[in-house]
Coordinates of C-alpha atoms and ligand atoms in Angstrom, one line a residue:
M15 CA -0.1 -0.1 0.0
T16 CA 1.8 3.1 -1.3
A17 CA 1.3 6.0 1.1
P18 CA -2.1 4.9 2.6
Q19 CA -2.4 8.1 4.6
R20 CA -3.3 10.0 1.3
A21 CA -5.0 7.3 -0.7
F22 CA -8.4 8.8 -0.1
S23 CA -7.6 12.5 0.5
H24 CA -5.5 12.8 -2.6
V25 CA -6.5 10.0 -4.9
D26 CA -5.2 11.8 -8.0
E27 CA -1.6 12.1 -6.6
S28 CA -1.3 8.3 -5.8
T29 CA 0.3 5.8 -8.2
D30 CA -1.7 4.0 -10.8
D31 CA -1.7 1.0 -8.7
V32 CA -3.1 2.8 -5.5
R33 CA -5.8 4.7 -7.6
A34 CA -7.0 1.4 -9.2
K35 CA -7.3 -0.1 -5.7
V36 CA -9.2 2.9 -4.4
V37 CA -11.6 2.6 -7.2
Q38 CA -12.0 -1.1 -6.6
Y39 CA -12.5 -0.6 -2.9
L40 CA -15.1 1.9 -3.4
D41 CA -17.0 -0.4 -5.8
V42 CA -16.8 -3.5 -3.6
A43 CA -17.8 -1.5 -0.4
A44 CA -20.7 0.1 -2.3
S45 CA -21.9 -3.3 -3.2
H46 CA -21.7 -4.7 0.4
P47 CA -25.1 -5.3 2.0
E48 CA -24.0 -3.5 5.3
I49 CA -23.0 -0.4 3.4
Q50 CA -26.3 -0.6 1.4
R51 CA -28.1 -0.7 4.8
V52 CA -26.3 2.5 5.9
R53 CA -27.3 4.2 2.7
A54 CA -30.9 3.1 2.8
N55 CA -31.2 4.5 6.5
A56 CA -29.5 7.7 5.2
L57 CA -31.7 8.1 2.2
E58 CA -34.7 7.8 4.5
L59 CA -33.4 10.5 6.8
F60 CA -32.2 12.9 4.0
A61 CA -35.6 12.4 2.3
P62 CA -34.8 13.7 -1.2
A63 CA -37.8 14.8 -3.2
D64 CA -38.8 15.3 -6.9
G65 CA -37.7 18.6 -8.1
E66 CA -35.0 19.4 -5.5
K67 CA -31.6 20.8 -6.2
L68 CA -29.0 18.5 -4.4
L69 CA -25.3 18.2 -3.9
D70 CA -23.2 14.9 -3.2
A71 CA -19.9 16.2 -1.9
G72 CA -17.0 13.7 -2.0
C73 CA -19.2 11.6 -4.3
G74 CA -16.6 9.0 -5.2
L75 CA -17.9 6.8 -8.0
G76 CA -21.2 8.6 -8.0
E77 CA -23.8 5.7 -7.3
I78 CA -25.6 7.8 -4.8
A79 CA -25.7 10.8 -7.0
R80 CA -27.1 8.8 -9.8
Q81 CA -29.7 7.4 -7.4
L82 CA -30.7 11.0 -6.3
G83 CA -30.9 12.0 -9.9
T84 CA -33.6 9.4 -10.5
I85 CA -35.5 10.7 -7.4
V86 CA -35.3 14.4 -8.3
G87 CA -36.2 13.8 -11.9
S88 CA -36.1 16.5 -14.7
A89 CA -37.5 19.2 -12.5
G90 CA -34.5 18.9 -10.1
S91 CA -30.9 18.7 -10.3
V92 CA -28.0 16.7 -8.7
T93 CA -24.3 17.9 -8.6
A94 CA -21.6 15.5 -7.8
L95 CA -18.5 17.0 -6.5
D96 CA -15.2 15.3 -5.6
Y97 CA -11.7 16.4 -5.1
S98 CA -10.5 13.6 -7.5
A99 CA -10.8 14.1 -11.2
E100 CA -10.2 10.3 -11.5
A101 CA -13.1 9.4 -9.3
L102 CA -15.3 11.8 -11.1
A103 CA -14.3 10.5 -14.6
V104 CA -15.3 7.0 -13.5
A105 CA -18.5 8.4 -12.1
K106 CA -19.3 10.2 -15.2
S107 CA -18.5 7.2 -17.5
R108 CA -21.3 5.2 -15.5
D109 CA -23.8 7.9 -15.8
K110 CA -25.3 6.8 -19.2
E111 CA -28.5 8.8 -18.7
G112 CA -26.8 12.1 -17.8
L113 CA -28.6 12.2 -14.5
V114 CA -25.9 14.4 -12.7
S115 CA -23.6 17.3 -13.2
Y116 CA -20.0 16.7 -12.2
T117 CA -17.3 19.1 -10.8
T118 CA -14.0 18.8 -9.1
G119 CA -13.7 20.8 -5.8
D120 CA -12.9 20.9 -2.2
I121 CA -15.6 20.2 0.2
A122 CA -14.0 22.8 2.6
K123 CA -14.0 25.5 0.0
L124 CA -17.0 25.1 -2.1
D125 CA -17.5 27.2 -5.3
F126 CA -21.2 27.6 -5.0
P127 CA -23.2 30.6 -3.9
D128 CA -24.9 30.8 -0.6
D129 CA -28.3 29.0 -0.2
H130 CA -27.9 27.2 -3.5
F131 CA -29.0 23.8 -2.7
D132 CA -32.1 22.2 -1.1
G133 CA -30.1 19.4 0.4
V134 CA -26.4 18.4 0.5
R135 CA -24.8 15.1 1.6
A136 CA -21.3 13.8 2.3
E137 CA -20.6 10.2 2.9
R138 CA -17.2 8.9 4.3
V139 CA -15.6 12.2 3.3
L140 CA -15.0 14.1 6.5
Q141 CA -12.8 11.4 8.0
H142 CA -10.3 12.3 5.2
V143 CA -10.3 16.0 5.3
D144 CA -7.9 18.4 7.2
D145 CA -10.6 20.7 8.4
P146 CA -14.0 18.9 8.9
T147 CA -15.4 22.0 10.7
A148 CA -14.8 24.1 7.6
A149 CA -16.3 21.4 5.5
L150 CA -19.4 21.3 7.6
R151 CA -19.6 25.2 7.5
E152 CA -19.4 25.1 3.7
L153 CA -22.0 22.4 3.4
A154 CA -24.5 24.6 5.6
R155 CA -23.6 27.8 3.7
V156 CA -24.5 26.4 0.3
T157 CA -27.8 25.0 1.6
R158 CA -30.9 27.2 1.6
P159 CA -32.6 28.0 4.9
G160 CA -34.9 25.0 5.7
G161 CA -32.7 22.7 3.5
R162 CA -30.9 19.6 4.9
V163 CA -27.3 18.7 5.5
C164 CA -26.7 14.9 5.7
V165 CA -23.3 13.6 6.8
I166 CA -22.6 9.8 6.9
D167 CA -19.3 8.9 8.5
T168 CA -17.5 6.1 10.2
D169 CA -16.2 5.8 13.8
W170 CA -13.2 3.6 13.3
A171 CA -12.4 3.8 17.0
S172 CA -15.6 1.8 17.5
L173 CA -14.2 -1.2 15.7
V174 CA -14.5 -4.3 18.0
D175 CA -13.7 -8.0 17.6
D176 CA -14.5 -11.1 19.6
G177 CA -11.3 -12.7 20.7
L178 CA -8.9 -11.7 17.9
D179 CA -5.3 -11.3 19.1
K180 CA -3.8 -7.9 19.0
G181 CA -6.7 -6.6 16.8
Q182 CA -7.3 -3.5 19.0
E183 CA -3.4 -2.8 19.1
I184 CA -3.3 -3.0 15.4
L185 CA -6.2 -0.6 15.0
Q186 CA -4.7 1.8 17.5
F187 CA -1.4 1.7 15.5
I188 CA -3.1 2.4 12.3
I189 CA -5.1 5.2 13.8
G190 CA -1.9 6.6 15.2
A191 CA -0.1 6.4 11.8
G192 CA -2.8 8.8 10.5
V193 CA -4.3 6.7 7.8
F194 CA -7.5 8.3 8.7
K195 CA -7.3 12.1 9.3
N196 CA -10.4 12.0 11.6
P197 CA -10.8 8.3 12.6
A198 CA -13.7 8.9 15.1
I199 CA -15.5 11.7 13.2
G200 CA -18.8 9.9 12.9
R201 CA -19.8 10.3 16.5
T202 CA -18.8 14.0 16.6
I203 CA -21.0 15.2 13.6
R204 CA -24.1 15.8 15.9
A205 CA -22.3 18.2 18.1
R206 CA -20.5 19.9 15.2
M207 CA -23.9 20.5 13.5
I208 CA -25.4 21.9 16.7
E209 CA -22.4 24.2 17.2
A210 CA -22.6 25.2 13.5
G211 CA -26.2 26.4 14.3
L212 CA -28.2 23.6 12.4
D213 CA -31.8 22.9 13.7
A214 CA -33.4 19.6 14.3
V215 CA -30.2 17.5 14.3
T216 CA -31.1 13.8 14.2
T217 CA -28.4 11.2 14.4
L218 CA -28.6 7.5 13.7
P219 CA -25.8 5.0 14.6
V220 CA -25.7 1.9 12.4
T221 CA -23.5 -0.9 13.5
L222 CA -22.1 -3.0 10.7
R223 CA -21.2 -6.5 11.5
F224 CA -19.1 -9.1 9.6
T225 CA -18.8 -12.8 10.3
C226 CA -16.0 -13.9 8.0
P227 CA -12.7 -12.0 7.1
E228 CA -13.4 -12.0 3.3
D229 CA -16.6 -10.2 4.0
A230 CA -15.1 -7.8 6.5
G231 CA -12.3 -7.0 4.0
K232 CA -14.7 -5.7 1.5
V233 CA -15.3 -2.7 4.0
I234 CA -12.5 -2.9 6.6
P235 CA -9.2 -2.6 4.7
I236 CA -7.1 -4.5 7.4
F237 CA -9.1 -7.7 6.6
S238 CA -8.7 -7.4 2.8
E239 CA -6.2 -9.1 0.7
E240 CA -4.5 -5.9 0.3
G241 CA -4.4 -5.3 4.2
A242 CA -2.9 -8.9 4.7
T243 CA -0.1 -7.8 2.2
A244 CA 0.5 -4.3 3.6
L245 CA -0.1 -4.8 7.4
P246 CA 3.1 -6.9 8.1
G247 CA 5.1 -3.9 6.7
M248 CA 3.0 -1.3 8.6
V249 CA 2.7 -2.5 12.1
P250 CA 5.3 -4.2 14.3
A251 CA 5.9 -7.8 13.7
E252 CA 4.7 -8.9 17.2
L253 CA 1.2 -7.5 16.3
S254 CA 0.8 -9.0 12.8
D255 CA 2.4 -12.3 13.9
A256 CA -0.3 -12.6 16.5
F257 CA -3.2 -11.2 14.5
F258 CA -3.2 -13.3 11.4
P259 CA -3.1 -16.7 13.0
S260 CA -5.9 -15.6 15.4
V261 CA -8.0 -14.5 12.3
Q262 CA -7.4 -17.8 10.8
R263 CA -8.3 -19.7 14.0
A264 CA -11.6 -17.7 14.4
T265 CA -12.4 -18.4 10.9
E266 CA -11.6 -22.3 11.1
Q267 CA -13.9 -22.3 14.3
G268 CA -16.6 -20.4 12.6
V269 CA -16.6 -17.6 15.2
F270 CA -15.0 -14.8 13.4
L271 CA -16.8 -11.5 14.5
V272 CA -16.0 -7.8 13.9
A273 CA -18.2 -4.8 14.1
F274 CA -18.1 -1.0 13.8
T275 CA -20.4 1.9 13.9
M276 CA -21.2 4.5 11.1
W277 CA -23.3 7.6 12.0
I278 CA -25.8 9.3 9.9
T279 CA -26.5 12.8 11.0
V280 CA -28.9 15.2 9.4
G281 CA -29.6 18.9 10.3
Q282 CA -31.6 21.7 8.9
V283 CA -30.2 25.0 8.0
R284 CA -31.8 28.0 9.8
Ligands
SAM21 C1 -14.1 7.0 1.1 S1 -14.4 7.8 -0.3 C2 -16.3 8.0 -0.2 C3 -16.8 8.2 -1.5 C4 -18.4 8.3 -1.6 N1 -18.9 9.3 -0.8 C5 -18.9 6.9 -1.1 O1 -19.5 6.8 -0.1 O2 -18.6 5.9 -1.8 C6 -13.9 9.4 0.0 C7 -14.1 10.4 -1.3 O3 -13.9 11.8 -0.7 C8 -13.1 12.5 -1.7 N2 -12.4 13.6 -1.0 C9 -11.4 13.5 -0.2 N3 -11.1 14.7 0.3 C10 -12.1 15.6 -0.4 C11 -12.2 17.0 -0.2 N4 -11.3 17.8 0.5 N5 -13.2 17.5 -1.1 C12 -13.9 16.7 -1.8 N6 -13.8 15.4 -1.9 C13 -12.8 14.8 -1.2 C14 -12.2 11.4 -2.2 O4 -11.6 11.8 -3.5 C15 -13.0 10.2 -2.3 O5 -13.7 10.1 -3.6

């Protein structure tokens, strides 16, 4: 894994190999039932409607932007923004019906006027940005009074396992190494929205659970094939030498279990 610290914050500056893996990771994660469960809950709370003007900031490969495009219909519009031109190119190539407008940009410095959108969303983006407060302020600024800001983000510090050896130590090591700029951001969004002056802030924790490592690896990189290759070089040998055999043991015994929480938070602009 080349420079994992920047793989999601600066996709375009990564090597071809890392960029391809980021795209692959986003695709595999998006098709995972646990991520789809989070997204279904988020859609319900965000409540997009026919005719609305919406923004998906940090849209990645754009599957949610396209879904929103079908909901708002021709009377509405959806803009998909991402820092990565590469992610946007993939997103655009998949949008055969032209449901969405695409633009590169920084979520913390949006190039839209005040009160421009009826609703904005950002999924698994704030964990990767330098200044999540600025990002949240920008999302609120470009949303009209009465419009909604919906942030879906992870709390990597909530990751738990049952009986894996050194699992928590490895997680702490990775968090300490700065792979995620804001690893526990999910749980902080409610307070951040309230402090930013948003009204009617609602937050929903969704705990994702995985009962085999292949399945977990689709969403939690340390359990993926890529993680298994990269981890021994990233963490001290005494951690990885204990961890991998314990994953194998738990799998053989049919008792592998890991879980972590993602938070969906929605607030209304005054
Ligand atoms: C983990 S991916 C999530 C993508 C998508 N929201 C999803 O749920 O599949 C993070 C995305 O945020 C984008 N990103 C990172 N920093 C950003 C920034 N400052 N402004 C806009 N997008 C950013 C990355 O390029 C990447 O596409």
